[in-house]
Amino acid sequence: MTLHQTSFCFICCHLTSGQKEGDELRRNADVMEILRKTWFPRVQGSRDEKSPQTILDHDRIIWLGDLNYRIALSYRSAKDLVEARNWGALLANDQLRIEQRSGRVFDGWNEGRIYFPPTYKYSNNSDRYACNDMHPKEKKRTPAWCDRILWYGRGLHQMSYVRGESRFSDHRPVYSIFIAEVESINRCRIKKNTSCSSRIEVEELLPYLH
């Protein structure tokens, strides 16, 4: 979408699942394929001849979904850290953070501070991780922050990054609030407005009804 002279792109995806060693590389490959193969056609009649054609051509980008990156620890070690609410030690072994630091995926992207418990895997309709309810012979799923929100580009300021407590899935949803700067041309000069100084009603983004 384009708001005044600023383009936005939102990507919601579900990357490759699995917690075997090497599965994180398959998720990295998914991200690269999405970036490489996603193209946007030029809008006919658009006054902007340089409208974005790729994801990274946009000014502000938000990427969210079940990214499926896991915790690179044994089930028992991760479970003990979750029970101790030691998020720092868990995040030090978070595959997404590790892959970002190495420059293999989402290089230059941002993610907010995580102060909430891992979002996967829960027993349906409960607040218990599924690993606590599994039969001893079943494969245990190590708790992990599978559900993430990242952003790219200047002019995005994250105000909150939290998880919801809906119980209808084996995941807990996450959500975030951003302030976004947009550029608007006014009297031949470009001014930057934030949501604090310029409020845009939802109706302005919808087509007129007749």
Short mmCIF file of C-alpha atoms in Angstrom, two decimals:
data_model
loop_
_atom_site.label_atom_id
_atom_site.label_comp_id
_atom_site.label_asym_id
_atom_site.label_seq_id
_atom_site.Cartn_x
_atom_site.Cartn_y
_atom_site.Cartn_z
CA MET A 1 0.00 0.00 0.00
CA THR A 2 1.00 3.63 -0.47
CA LEU A 3 0.07 6.31 2.02
CA HIS A 4 0.75 9.76 0.59
CA GLN A 5 4.29 9.38 -0.82
CA THR A 6 5.36 6.48 1.43
CA SER A 7 5.05 2.82 0.40
CA PHE A 8 4.34 -0.01 2.87
CA CYS A 9 4.65 -3.76 2.42
CA PHE A 10 3.28 -6.39 4.82
CA ILE A 11 4.42 -10.02 4.49
CA CYS A 12 2.62 -12.74 6.43
CA CYS A 13 4.14 -16.20 6.00
CA HIS A 14 4.51 -19.68 7.44
CA LEU A 15 8.06 -20.96 7.05
CA THR A 16 9.25 -24.58 7.06
CA SER A 17 8.50 -26.38 10.32
CA GLY A 18 10.62 -28.88 12.24
CA GLN A 19 13.23 -28.79 14.99
CA LYS A 20 15.89 -31.08 13.53
CA GLU A 21 19.40 -29.68 13.16
CA GLY A 22 19.60 -27.89 9.84
CA ASP A 23 15.89 -27.05 9.59
CA GLU A 24 16.77 -23.40 10.27
CA LEU A 25 18.66 -23.34 6.95
CA ARG A 26 15.50 -24.42 5.15
CA ARG A 27 13.67 -21.53 6.80
CA ASN A 28 16.42 -19.18 5.66
CA ALA A 29 15.97 -20.49 2.13
CA ASP A 30 12.20 -19.85 2.36
CA VAL A 31 12.85 -16.21 3.26
CA MET A 32 15.29 -15.73 0.38
CA GLU A 33 12.84 -17.31 -2.06
CA ILE A 34 10.01 -15.04 -0.91
CA LEU A 35 12.24 -11.99 -1.37
CA ARG A 36 13.49 -13.17 -4.76
CA LYS A 37 10.20 -14.28 -6.30
CA THR A 38 7.76 -11.65 -5.02
CA TRP A 39 7.15 -8.98 -7.66
CA PHE A 40 4.48 -6.27 -7.79
CA PRO A 41 3.14 -5.07 -11.16
CA ARG A 42 3.18 -1.41 -12.05
CA VAL A 43 -0.16 0.23 -11.34
CA GLN A 44 -1.69 1.42 -14.61
CA GLY A 45 -2.15 5.16 -14.61
CA SER A 46 -0.01 5.61 -11.53
CA ARG A 47 1.64 9.01 -11.36
CA ASP A 48 4.57 7.42 -9.57
CA GLU A 49 6.70 5.84 -12.28
CA LYS A 50 8.99 4.39 -9.61
CA SER A 51 6.38 2.42 -7.70
CA PRO A 52 7.91 -0.54 -5.79
CA GLN A 53 8.33 -3.76 -7.74
CA THR A 54 10.00 -5.89 -5.05
CA ILE A 55 9.52 -6.24 -1.31
CA LEU A 56 12.75 -4.41 -0.51
CA ASP A 57 11.82 -1.52 -2.85
CA HIS A 58 9.24 -0.38 -0.29
CA ASP A 59 9.93 2.36 2.25
CA ARG A 60 8.50 0.57 5.30
CA ILE A 61 8.27 -3.24 5.56
CA ILE A 62 6.72 -5.42 8.26
CA TRP A 63 7.25 -9.20 8.16
CA LEU A 64 5.19 -11.38 10.48
CA GLY A 65 3.92 -14.90 10.92
CA ASP A 66 4.87 -18.36 12.08
CA LEU A 67 8.55 -18.14 11.18
CA ASN A 68 9.14 -21.45 12.99
CA TYR A 69 12.68 -20.73 14.23
CA ARG A 70 13.37 -22.84 17.32
CA ILE A 71 15.59 -22.83 20.42
CA ALA A 72 18.94 -24.55 19.83
CA LEU A 73 18.89 -26.35 23.18
CA SER A 74 17.84 -29.75 24.42
CA TYR A 75 14.25 -30.14 25.52
CA ARG A 76 15.24 -30.45 29.19
CA SER A 77 17.54 -27.40 29.17
CA ALA A 78 14.94 -25.22 27.42
CA LYS A 79 12.17 -26.41 29.73
CA ASP A 80 14.22 -25.52 32.82
CA LEU A 81 14.93 -22.02 31.45
CA VAL A 82 11.25 -21.50 30.61
CA GLU A 83 10.24 -22.48 34.13
CA ALA A 84 12.86 -20.04 35.48
CA ARG A 85 11.58 -17.37 33.05
CA ASN A 86 15.17 -16.81 31.92
CA TRP A 87 14.32 -15.28 28.56
CA GLY A 88 17.85 -13.92 28.07
CA ALA A 89 19.46 -17.36 28.14
CA LEU A 90 16.78 -18.75 25.84
CA LEU A 91 17.14 -15.89 23.34
CA ALA A 92 20.89 -16.41 23.25
CA ASN A 93 20.07 -19.79 21.69
CA ASP A 94 17.18 -18.62 19.51
CA GLN A 95 17.79 -19.75 15.93
CA LEU A 96 16.43 -16.55 14.38
CA ARG A 97 18.77 -14.38 16.44
CA ILE A 98 21.70 -16.70 15.67
CA GLU A 99 20.99 -16.68 11.94
CA GLN A 100 20.59 -12.89 11.94
CA ARG A 101 23.88 -12.36 13.76
CA SER A 102 25.61 -14.56 11.22
CA GLY A 103 24.18 -12.50 8.35
CA ARG A 104 22.46 -15.52 6.79
CA VAL A 105 18.91 -14.17 7.02
CA PHE A 106 17.07 -10.89 7.78
CA ASP A 107 20.33 -8.97 7.77
CA GLY A 108 19.61 -5.37 8.80
CA TRP A 109 16.06 -6.13 9.96
CA ASN A 110 14.78 -5.15 13.41
CA GLU A 111 12.83 -6.97 16.10
CA GLY A 112 11.63 -5.59 19.41
CA ARG A 113 12.69 -6.79 22.85
CA ILE A 114 11.00 -10.04 23.84
CA TYR A 115 9.65 -10.05 27.39
CA PHE A 116 7.06 -12.80 26.98
CA PRO A 117 7.24 -16.61 27.21
CA PRO A 118 7.77 -18.78 24.11
CA THR A 119 4.66 -18.94 21.96
CA TYR A 120 4.82 -22.63 20.92
CA LYS A 121 3.81 -25.42 21.52
CA TYR A 122 0.74 -25.34 23.79
CA SER A 123 -1.93 -27.91 24.49
CA ASN A 124 -5.21 -26.78 22.98
CA ASN A 125 -7.52 -24.85 25.31
CA SER A 126 -4.93 -24.69 28.08
CA ASP A 127 -2.03 -22.64 29.40
CA ARG A 128 0.30 -25.65 29.52
CA TYR A 129 3.04 -26.38 27.03
CA ALA A 130 2.20 -29.51 25.09
CA CYS A 131 5.45 -31.18 26.14
CA ASN A 132 4.06 -31.43 29.68
CA ASP A 133 1.06 -33.46 28.48
CA MET A 134 2.76 -35.81 26.02
CA HIS A 135 3.17 -39.52 26.43
CA PRO A 136 6.78 -40.43 27.32
CA LYS A 137 7.26 -42.12 23.91
CA GLU A 138 6.01 -39.12 21.92
CA LYS A 139 8.49 -36.69 20.41
CA LYS A 140 8.66 -33.66 22.66
CA ARG A 141 8.53 -30.19 21.12
CA THR A 142 10.93 -27.76 22.74
CA PRO A 143 9.17 -24.46 23.60
CA ALA A 144 10.16 -21.71 21.15
CA TRP A 145 9.30 -18.24 19.88
CA CYS A 146 7.96 -19.43 16.53
CA ASP A 147 5.70 -16.41 16.06
CA ARG A 148 7.54 -13.17 15.28
CA ILE A 149 7.21 -9.64 13.93
CA LEU A 150 10.16 -7.94 12.23
CA TRP A 151 10.49 -4.67 10.35
CA TYR A 152 12.80 -3.00 7.86
CA GLY A 153 13.31 0.58 6.75
CA ARG A 154 13.51 3.95 8.44
CA GLY A 155 10.47 5.70 9.85
CA LEU A 156 8.98 2.80 11.83
CA HIS A 157 8.94 3.09 15.62
CA GLN A 158 7.69 0.13 17.64
CA MET A 159 5.56 1.09 20.63
CA SER A 160 4.74 -2.42 21.91
CA TYR A 161 5.51 -6.06 21.18
CA VAL A 162 3.46 -8.55 23.17
CA ARG A 163 1.68 -11.84 22.88
CA GLY A 164 -2.01 -12.61 23.20
CA GLU A 165 -3.47 -15.39 25.30
CA SER A 166 -5.96 -16.98 22.91
CA ARG A 167 -6.20 -20.71 23.60
CA PHE A 168 -7.75 -21.97 20.36
CA SER A 169 -4.39 -23.02 18.85
CA ASP A 170 -1.12 -24.65 19.85
CA HIS A 171 0.46 -21.21 19.26
CA ARG A 172 0.04 -17.98 21.18
CA PRO A 173 -0.42 -15.01 18.81
CA VAL A 174 1.85 -11.98 18.95
CA TYR A 175 0.99 -8.41 18.02
CA SER A 176 2.70 -5.07 17.83
CA ILE A 177 1.86 -1.36 17.62
CA PHE A 178 3.96 0.96 15.47
CA ILE A 179 4.16 4.66 14.81
CA ALA A 180 5.00 5.19 11.13
CA GLU A 181 6.39 8.32 9.53
CA VAL A 182 4.97 9.14 6.10
CA GLU A 183 5.98 11.74 3.57
CA SER A 184 3.38 14.09 2.14
CA ILE A 185 3.84 16.85 -0.42
CA ASN A 186 2.39 20.13 0.78
CA ARG A 187 2.99 23.40 -1.08
CA CYS A 188 5.82 21.84 -3.08
CA ARG A 189 7.70 20.89 0.09
CA ILE A 190 8.03 17.44 1.66
CA LYS A 191 6.94 17.27 5.26
CA LYS A 192 7.26 14.30 7.56
CA ASN A 193 4.21 13.54 9.64
CA THR A 194 3.77 10.98 12.36
CA SER A 195 0.55 9.65 13.76
CA CYS A 196 1.07 12.04 16.68
CA SER A 197 0.66 15.10 14.45
CA SER A 198 -1.43 13.84 11.55
CA ARG A 199 -4.33 11.47 12.14
CA ILE A 200 -5.63 9.47 9.20
CA GLU A 201 -9.07 7.98 9.66
CA VAL A 202 -9.77 4.45 8.42
CA GLU A 203 -12.49 5.80 6.11
CA GLU A 204 -9.87 7.74 4.14
CA LEU A 205 -8.26 4.45 3.09
CA LEU A 206 -11.51 2.89 1.86
CA PRO A 207 -13.24 3.47 -1.50
CA TYR A 208 -16.24 5.78 -1.47
CA LEU A 209 -19.61 4.05 -1.21
CA HIS A 210 -22.41 5.35 -3.42
#
